[in-house]
Short mmCIF file of C-alpha atoms in Angstrom, two decimals:
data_model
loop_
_atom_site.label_atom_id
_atom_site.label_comp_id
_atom_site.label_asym_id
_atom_site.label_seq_id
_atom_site.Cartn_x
_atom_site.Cartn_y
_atom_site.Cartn_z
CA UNK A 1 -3.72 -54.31 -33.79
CA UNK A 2 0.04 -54.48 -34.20
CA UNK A 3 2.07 -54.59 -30.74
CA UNK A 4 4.20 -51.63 -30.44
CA UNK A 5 8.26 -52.57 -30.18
CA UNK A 6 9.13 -51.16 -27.33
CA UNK A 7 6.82 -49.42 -24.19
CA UNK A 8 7.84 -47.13 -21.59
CA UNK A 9 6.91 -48.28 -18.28
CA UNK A 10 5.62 -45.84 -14.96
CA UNK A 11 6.43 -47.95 -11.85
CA UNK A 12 5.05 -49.15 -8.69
CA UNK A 13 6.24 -47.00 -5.51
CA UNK A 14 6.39 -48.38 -1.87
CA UNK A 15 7.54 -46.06 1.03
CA UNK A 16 9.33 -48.41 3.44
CA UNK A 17 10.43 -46.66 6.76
CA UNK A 18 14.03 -47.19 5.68
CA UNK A 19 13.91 -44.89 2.18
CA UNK A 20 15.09 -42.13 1.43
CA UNK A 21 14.23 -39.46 -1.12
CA UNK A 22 17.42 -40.08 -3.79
CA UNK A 23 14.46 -41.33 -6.54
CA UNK A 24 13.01 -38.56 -6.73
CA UNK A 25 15.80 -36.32 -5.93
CA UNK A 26 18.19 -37.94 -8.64
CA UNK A 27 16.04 -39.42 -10.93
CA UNK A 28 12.66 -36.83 -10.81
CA UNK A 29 10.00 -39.82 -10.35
CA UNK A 30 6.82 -38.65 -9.84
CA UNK A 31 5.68 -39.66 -6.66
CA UNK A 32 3.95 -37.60 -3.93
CA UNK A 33 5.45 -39.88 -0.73
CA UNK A 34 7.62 -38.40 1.79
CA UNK A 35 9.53 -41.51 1.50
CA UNK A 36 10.65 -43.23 -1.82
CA UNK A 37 11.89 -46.52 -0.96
CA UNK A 38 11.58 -48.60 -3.97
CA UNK A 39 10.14 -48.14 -7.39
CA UNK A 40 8.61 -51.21 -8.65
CA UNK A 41 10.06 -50.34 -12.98
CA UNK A 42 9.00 -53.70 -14.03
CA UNK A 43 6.46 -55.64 -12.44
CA UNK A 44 3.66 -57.65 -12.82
CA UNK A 45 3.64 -58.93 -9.36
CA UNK A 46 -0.03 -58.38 -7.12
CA UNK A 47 1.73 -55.95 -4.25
CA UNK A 48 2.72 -53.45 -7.25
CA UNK A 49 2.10 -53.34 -10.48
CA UNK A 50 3.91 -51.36 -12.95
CA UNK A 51 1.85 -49.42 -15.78
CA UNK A 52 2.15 -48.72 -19.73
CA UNK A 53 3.26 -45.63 -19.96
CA UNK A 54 3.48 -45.08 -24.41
CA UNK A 55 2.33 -46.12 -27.08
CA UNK A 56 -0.73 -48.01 -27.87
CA UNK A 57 -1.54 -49.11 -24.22
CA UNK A 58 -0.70 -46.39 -22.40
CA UNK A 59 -2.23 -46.29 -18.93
CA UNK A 60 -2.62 -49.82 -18.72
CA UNK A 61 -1.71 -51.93 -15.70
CA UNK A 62 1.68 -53.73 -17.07
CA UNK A 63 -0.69 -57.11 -15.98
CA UNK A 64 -3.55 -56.03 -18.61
CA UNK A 65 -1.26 -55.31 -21.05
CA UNK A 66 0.82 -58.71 -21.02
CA UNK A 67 -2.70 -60.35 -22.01
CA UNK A 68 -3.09 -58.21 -24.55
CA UNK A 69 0.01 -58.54 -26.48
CA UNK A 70 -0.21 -62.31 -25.66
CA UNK A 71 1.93 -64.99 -24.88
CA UNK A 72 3.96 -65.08 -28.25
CA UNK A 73 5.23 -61.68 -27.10
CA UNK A 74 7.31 -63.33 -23.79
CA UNK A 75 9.12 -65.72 -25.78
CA UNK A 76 9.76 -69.45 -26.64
CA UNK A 77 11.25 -69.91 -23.37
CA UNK A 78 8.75 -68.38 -21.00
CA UNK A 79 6.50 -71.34 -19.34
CA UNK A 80 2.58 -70.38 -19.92
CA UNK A 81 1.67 -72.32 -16.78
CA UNK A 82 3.84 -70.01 -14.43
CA UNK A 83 3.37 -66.33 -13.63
CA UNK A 84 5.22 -63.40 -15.45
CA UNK A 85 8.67 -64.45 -14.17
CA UNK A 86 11.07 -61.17 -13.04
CA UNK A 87 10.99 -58.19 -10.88
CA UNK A 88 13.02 -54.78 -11.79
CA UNK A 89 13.63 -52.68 -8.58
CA UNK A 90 15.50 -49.17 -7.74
CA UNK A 91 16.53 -48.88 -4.35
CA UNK A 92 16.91 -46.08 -1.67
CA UNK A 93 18.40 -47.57 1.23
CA UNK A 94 18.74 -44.00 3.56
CA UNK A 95 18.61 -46.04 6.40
CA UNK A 96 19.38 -50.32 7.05
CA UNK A 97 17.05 -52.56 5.61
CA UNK A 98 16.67 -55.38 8.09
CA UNK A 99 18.65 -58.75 7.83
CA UNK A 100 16.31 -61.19 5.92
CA UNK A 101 16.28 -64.42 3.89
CA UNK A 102 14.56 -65.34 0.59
CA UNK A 103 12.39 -69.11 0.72
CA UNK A 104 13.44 -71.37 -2.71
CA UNK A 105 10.54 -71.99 -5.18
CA UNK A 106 10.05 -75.79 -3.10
CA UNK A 107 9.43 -73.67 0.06
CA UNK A 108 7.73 -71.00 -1.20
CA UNK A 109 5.01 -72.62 -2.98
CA UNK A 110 4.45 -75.08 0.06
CA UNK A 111 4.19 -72.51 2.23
CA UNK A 112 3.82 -68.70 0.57
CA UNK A 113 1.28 -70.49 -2.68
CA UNK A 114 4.11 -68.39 -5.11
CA UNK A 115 7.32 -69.09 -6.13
CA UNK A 116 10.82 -67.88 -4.03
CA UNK A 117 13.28 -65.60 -4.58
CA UNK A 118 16.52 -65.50 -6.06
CA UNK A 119 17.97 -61.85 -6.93
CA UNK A 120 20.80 -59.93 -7.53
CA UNK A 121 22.21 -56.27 -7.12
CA UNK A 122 24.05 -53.63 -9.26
CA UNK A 123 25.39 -51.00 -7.16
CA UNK A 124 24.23 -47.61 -8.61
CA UNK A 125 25.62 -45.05 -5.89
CA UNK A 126 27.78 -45.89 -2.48
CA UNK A 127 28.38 -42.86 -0.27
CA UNK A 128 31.25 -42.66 2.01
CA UNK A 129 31.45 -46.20 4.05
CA UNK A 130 28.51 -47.84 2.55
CA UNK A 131 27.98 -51.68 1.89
CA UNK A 132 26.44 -54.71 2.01
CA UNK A 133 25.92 -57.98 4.03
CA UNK A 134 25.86 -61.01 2.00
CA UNK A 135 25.93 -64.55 3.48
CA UNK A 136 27.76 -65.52 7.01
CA UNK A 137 31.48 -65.03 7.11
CA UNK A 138 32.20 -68.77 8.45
CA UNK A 139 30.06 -71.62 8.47
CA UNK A 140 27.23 -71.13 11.08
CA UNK A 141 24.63 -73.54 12.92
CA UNK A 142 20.33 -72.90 12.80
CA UNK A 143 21.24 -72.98 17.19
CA UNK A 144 24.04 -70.13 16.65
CA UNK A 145 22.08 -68.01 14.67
CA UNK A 146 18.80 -68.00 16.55
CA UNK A 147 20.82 -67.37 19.42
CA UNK A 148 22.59 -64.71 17.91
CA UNK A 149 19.14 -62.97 17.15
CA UNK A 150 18.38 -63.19 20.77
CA UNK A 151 21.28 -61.49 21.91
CA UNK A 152 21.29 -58.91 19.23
CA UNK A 153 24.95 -60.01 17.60
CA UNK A 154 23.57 -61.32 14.38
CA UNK A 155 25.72 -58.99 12.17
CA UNK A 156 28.72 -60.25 13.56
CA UNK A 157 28.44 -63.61 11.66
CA UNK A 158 27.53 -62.00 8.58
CA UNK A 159 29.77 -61.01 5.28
CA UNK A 160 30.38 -57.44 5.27
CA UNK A 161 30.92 -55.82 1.66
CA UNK A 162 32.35 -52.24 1.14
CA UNK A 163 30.59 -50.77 -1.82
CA UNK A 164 31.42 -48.94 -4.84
CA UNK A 165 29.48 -47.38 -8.13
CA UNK A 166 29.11 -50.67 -10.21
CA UNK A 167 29.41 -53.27 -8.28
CA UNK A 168 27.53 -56.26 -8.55
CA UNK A 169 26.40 -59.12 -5.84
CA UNK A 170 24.14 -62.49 -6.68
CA UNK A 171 22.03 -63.68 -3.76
CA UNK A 172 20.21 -66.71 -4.27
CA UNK A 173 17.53 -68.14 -2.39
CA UNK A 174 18.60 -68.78 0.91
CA UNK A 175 21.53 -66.59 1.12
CA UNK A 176 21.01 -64.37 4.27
CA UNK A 177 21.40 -60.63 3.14
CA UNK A 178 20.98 -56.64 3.98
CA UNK A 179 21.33 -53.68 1.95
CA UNK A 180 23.14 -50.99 4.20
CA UNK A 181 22.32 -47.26 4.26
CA UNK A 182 23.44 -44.81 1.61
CA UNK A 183 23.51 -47.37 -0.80
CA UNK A 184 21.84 -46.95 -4.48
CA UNK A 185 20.92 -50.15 -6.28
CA UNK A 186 19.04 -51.64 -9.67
CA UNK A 187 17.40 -54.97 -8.39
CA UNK A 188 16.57 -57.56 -10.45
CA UNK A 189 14.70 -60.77 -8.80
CA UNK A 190 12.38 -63.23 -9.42
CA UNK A 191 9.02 -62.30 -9.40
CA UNK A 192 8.41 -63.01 -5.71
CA UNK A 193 7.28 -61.09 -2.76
CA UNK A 194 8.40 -63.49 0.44
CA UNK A 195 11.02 -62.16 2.48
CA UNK A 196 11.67 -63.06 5.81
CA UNK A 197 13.22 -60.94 8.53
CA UNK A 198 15.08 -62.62 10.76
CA UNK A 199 16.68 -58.83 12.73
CA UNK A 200 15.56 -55.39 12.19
CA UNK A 201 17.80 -53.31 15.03
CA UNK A 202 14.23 -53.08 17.05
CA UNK A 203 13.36 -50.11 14.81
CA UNK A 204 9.66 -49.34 15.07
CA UNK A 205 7.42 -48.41 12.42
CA UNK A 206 5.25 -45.28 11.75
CA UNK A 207 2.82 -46.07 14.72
CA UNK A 208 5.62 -47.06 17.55
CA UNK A 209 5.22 -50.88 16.30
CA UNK A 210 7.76 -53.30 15.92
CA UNK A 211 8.08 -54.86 12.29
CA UNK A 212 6.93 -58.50 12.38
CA UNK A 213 9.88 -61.12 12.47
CA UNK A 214 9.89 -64.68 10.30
CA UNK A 215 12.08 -66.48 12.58
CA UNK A 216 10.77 -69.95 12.09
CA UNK A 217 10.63 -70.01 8.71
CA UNK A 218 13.48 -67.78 8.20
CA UNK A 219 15.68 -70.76 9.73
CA UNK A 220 14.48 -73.02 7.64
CA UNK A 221 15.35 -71.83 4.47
CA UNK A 222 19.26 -70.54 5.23
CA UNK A 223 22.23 -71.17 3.78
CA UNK A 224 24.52 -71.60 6.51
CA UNK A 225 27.30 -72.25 5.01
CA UNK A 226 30.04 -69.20 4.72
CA UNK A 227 29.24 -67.15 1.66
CA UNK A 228 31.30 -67.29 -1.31
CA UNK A 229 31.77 -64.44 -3.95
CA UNK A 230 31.44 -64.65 -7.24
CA UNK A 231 33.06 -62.48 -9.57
CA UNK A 232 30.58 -60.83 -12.85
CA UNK A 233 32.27 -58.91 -15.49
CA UNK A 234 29.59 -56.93 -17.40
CA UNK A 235 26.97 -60.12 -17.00
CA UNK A 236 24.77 -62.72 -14.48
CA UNK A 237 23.26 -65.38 -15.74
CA UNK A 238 21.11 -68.20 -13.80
CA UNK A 239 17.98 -70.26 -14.08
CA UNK A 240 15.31 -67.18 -13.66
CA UNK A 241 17.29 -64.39 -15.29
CA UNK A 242 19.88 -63.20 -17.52
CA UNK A 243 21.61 -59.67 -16.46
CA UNK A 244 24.13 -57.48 -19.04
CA UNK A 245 25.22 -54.10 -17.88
CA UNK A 246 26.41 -52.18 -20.64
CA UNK A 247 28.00 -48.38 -20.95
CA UNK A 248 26.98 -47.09 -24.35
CA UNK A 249 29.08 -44.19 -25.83
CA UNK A 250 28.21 -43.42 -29.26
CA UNK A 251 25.99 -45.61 -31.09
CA UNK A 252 25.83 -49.54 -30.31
CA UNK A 253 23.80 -52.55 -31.95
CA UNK A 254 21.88 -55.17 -29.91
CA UNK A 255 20.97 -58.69 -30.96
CA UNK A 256 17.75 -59.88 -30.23
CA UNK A 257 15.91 -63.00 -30.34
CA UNK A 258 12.39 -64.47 -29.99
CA UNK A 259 13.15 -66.92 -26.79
CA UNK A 260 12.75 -64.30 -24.50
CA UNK A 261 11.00 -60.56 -23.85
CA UNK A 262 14.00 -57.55 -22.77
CA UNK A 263 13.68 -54.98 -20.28
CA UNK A 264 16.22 -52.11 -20.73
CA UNK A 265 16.70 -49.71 -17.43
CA UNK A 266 18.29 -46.78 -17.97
CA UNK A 267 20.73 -45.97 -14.76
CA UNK A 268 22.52 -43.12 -16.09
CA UNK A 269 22.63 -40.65 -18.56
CA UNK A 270 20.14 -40.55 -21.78
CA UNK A 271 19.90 -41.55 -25.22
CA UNK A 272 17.70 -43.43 -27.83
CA UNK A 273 16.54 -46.92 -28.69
CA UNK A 274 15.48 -48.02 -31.97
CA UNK A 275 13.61 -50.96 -32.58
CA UNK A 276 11.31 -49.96 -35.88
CA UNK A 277 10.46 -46.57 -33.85
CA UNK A 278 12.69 -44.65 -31.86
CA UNK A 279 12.61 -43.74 -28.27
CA UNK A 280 14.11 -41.43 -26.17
CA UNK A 281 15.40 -43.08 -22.49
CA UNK A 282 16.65 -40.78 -19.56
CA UNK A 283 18.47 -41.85 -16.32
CA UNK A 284 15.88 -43.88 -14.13
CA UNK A 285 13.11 -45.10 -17.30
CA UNK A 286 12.31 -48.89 -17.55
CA UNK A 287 11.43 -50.00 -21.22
CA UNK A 288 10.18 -53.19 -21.92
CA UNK A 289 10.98 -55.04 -25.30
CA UNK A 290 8.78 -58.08 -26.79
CA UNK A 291 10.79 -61.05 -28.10
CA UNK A 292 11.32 -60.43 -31.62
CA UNK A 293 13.90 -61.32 -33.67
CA UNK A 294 15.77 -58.21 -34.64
CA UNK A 295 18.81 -55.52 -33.85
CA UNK A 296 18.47 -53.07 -31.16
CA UNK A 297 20.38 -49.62 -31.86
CA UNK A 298 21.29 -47.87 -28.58
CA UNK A 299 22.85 -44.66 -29.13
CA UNK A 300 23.77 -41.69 -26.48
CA UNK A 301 25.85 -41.46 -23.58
CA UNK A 302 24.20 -43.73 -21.31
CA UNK A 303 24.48 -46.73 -18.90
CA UNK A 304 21.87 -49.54 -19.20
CA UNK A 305 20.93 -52.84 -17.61
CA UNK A 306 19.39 -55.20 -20.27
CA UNK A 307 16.77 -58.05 -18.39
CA UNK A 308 15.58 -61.17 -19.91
CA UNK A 309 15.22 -64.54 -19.16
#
């Protein structure tokens, strides 16, 4: 059976305390939780797993189907003895998500059994005031900081960012981080679940109980050293993923090649892909492309991020 060119993809949901409802308010997804936190659009990762939603093998966990289509279908440069490698997230931040460090892949496996976690951000929606911490503002000690979290001034060591529609920040492993309220964000991250919280403003959860705390190991694995910003103009590229956010008026051709499967997300408006068949893509769908060597016709009024590795 031939492997259809592109699928449609029905993601993972998770309803972390500090969502909000702006997924399915903005972008209609189908999900019966109060909360929307995150969407999980493309994901073959154990704690959510995204699912075929067209074509051929539709209904299929995204995990199933990656066996089925084989490994051919992820590209000359994917590594057969590792797992799928990325992670596609939207993000509803209503409320602050706590202050928390990602392990490398040396400390991960040693101490998680997976691989770490290296991500970045592209800013969606901002309302009024809303931004980011990425890294320390000045260079910080492992004393200072878990100091800091004992006295409950943490933030004030850490790089504040005002954000705006568009936006983009690259956090590797190790950089300390926080996604404020209000903000709207595409994720797109190694295929990792270990995050460690080193401060979480002594919110409680559901049931009155404090969220668990990785201090130990969460000092281990920070950069301490102040954080420095790197400029992207319509791309990221590093070792686990390669990022191009493109605004498509009209009609546009993409080039692409056999080293690597694509994910397309669509973050705004709608259009059409072509790729042998043609498929409609609204504001908030995740498609994902096998490699294949071959041009890409986007056409509509539409804003995309295009994943790969």
């Amino acid at each position: 059976m031939s492997i259809d060119p592109i699928v449609k993809l029905f993601p993972a949901f998770k309803d972390y305390l500090w969502g909000g409802t702006k997924l399915r308010d903005i972008y209609e997804k189908p999900c019966d939780f109060d909360i929307i936190a995150e969407s999980w659009e493309l994901s073959a990762h154990p704690d959510g797993t995204s699912v075929v939603a067209s074509g051929q093998y539709k209904g299929t966990l995204f995990t199933e189907y990656l066996k089925k289509i084989g490994l051919s279908a992820l590209g000359t440069k994917y590594d057969a003895n590792k797992e799928f490698p990325l992670l596609i997230k939207l993000i509803d931040a209503k409320q602050n998500l706590s202050v928390q460090v990602h392990p490398d892949d040396a400390y991960a496996l040693q101490h998680e059994n997976g691989y770490g976690k290296t991500e970045m951000w592209y800013v969606i929606d901002a309302e009024p005031n809303a931004g980011l911490y990425v890294g320390f503002n000045r260079d910080v000690s492992r004393e200072e900081v878990a100091q800091r979290i004992k006295d409950n001034t943490i933030v004030d060591v850490l790089d504040f960012h005002l954000t705006k529609p568009g936006d983009v920040f690259f956090i590797p492993a190790g950089t300390v981080h926080a996604i404020g309220a209000g903000n709207l964000i595409c994720e797109i991250q190694q295929s990792s679940n270990s995050t460690y919280r080193l401060y979480d403003y002594d919110r409680r959860d559901k049931f009155g109980n404090q969220r668990e705390l990785h201090l130990d190991k969460a000092l281990d694995v920070l950069n301490y050293h102040k954080y420095e910003s790197i400029h992207f103009d319509g791309k990221v590229s590093c070792k686990y993923f390669n990022v191009v956010f493109l605004d498509v008026k009209g009609r546009q051709r993409i080039t692409l090649t056999n080293d690597s499967f694509y994910s397309i997300t669509c973050i705004k408006g709608s259009g059409t892909l072509t790729l042998g068949e043609t498929m409609p893509i609204n504001s908030g769908e995740t498609v994902f492309i096998p490699a294949t060597d071959a041009f890409l016709i986007v056409e509509g009024n539409l804003s995309i991020v295009i994943s790969r590795m």
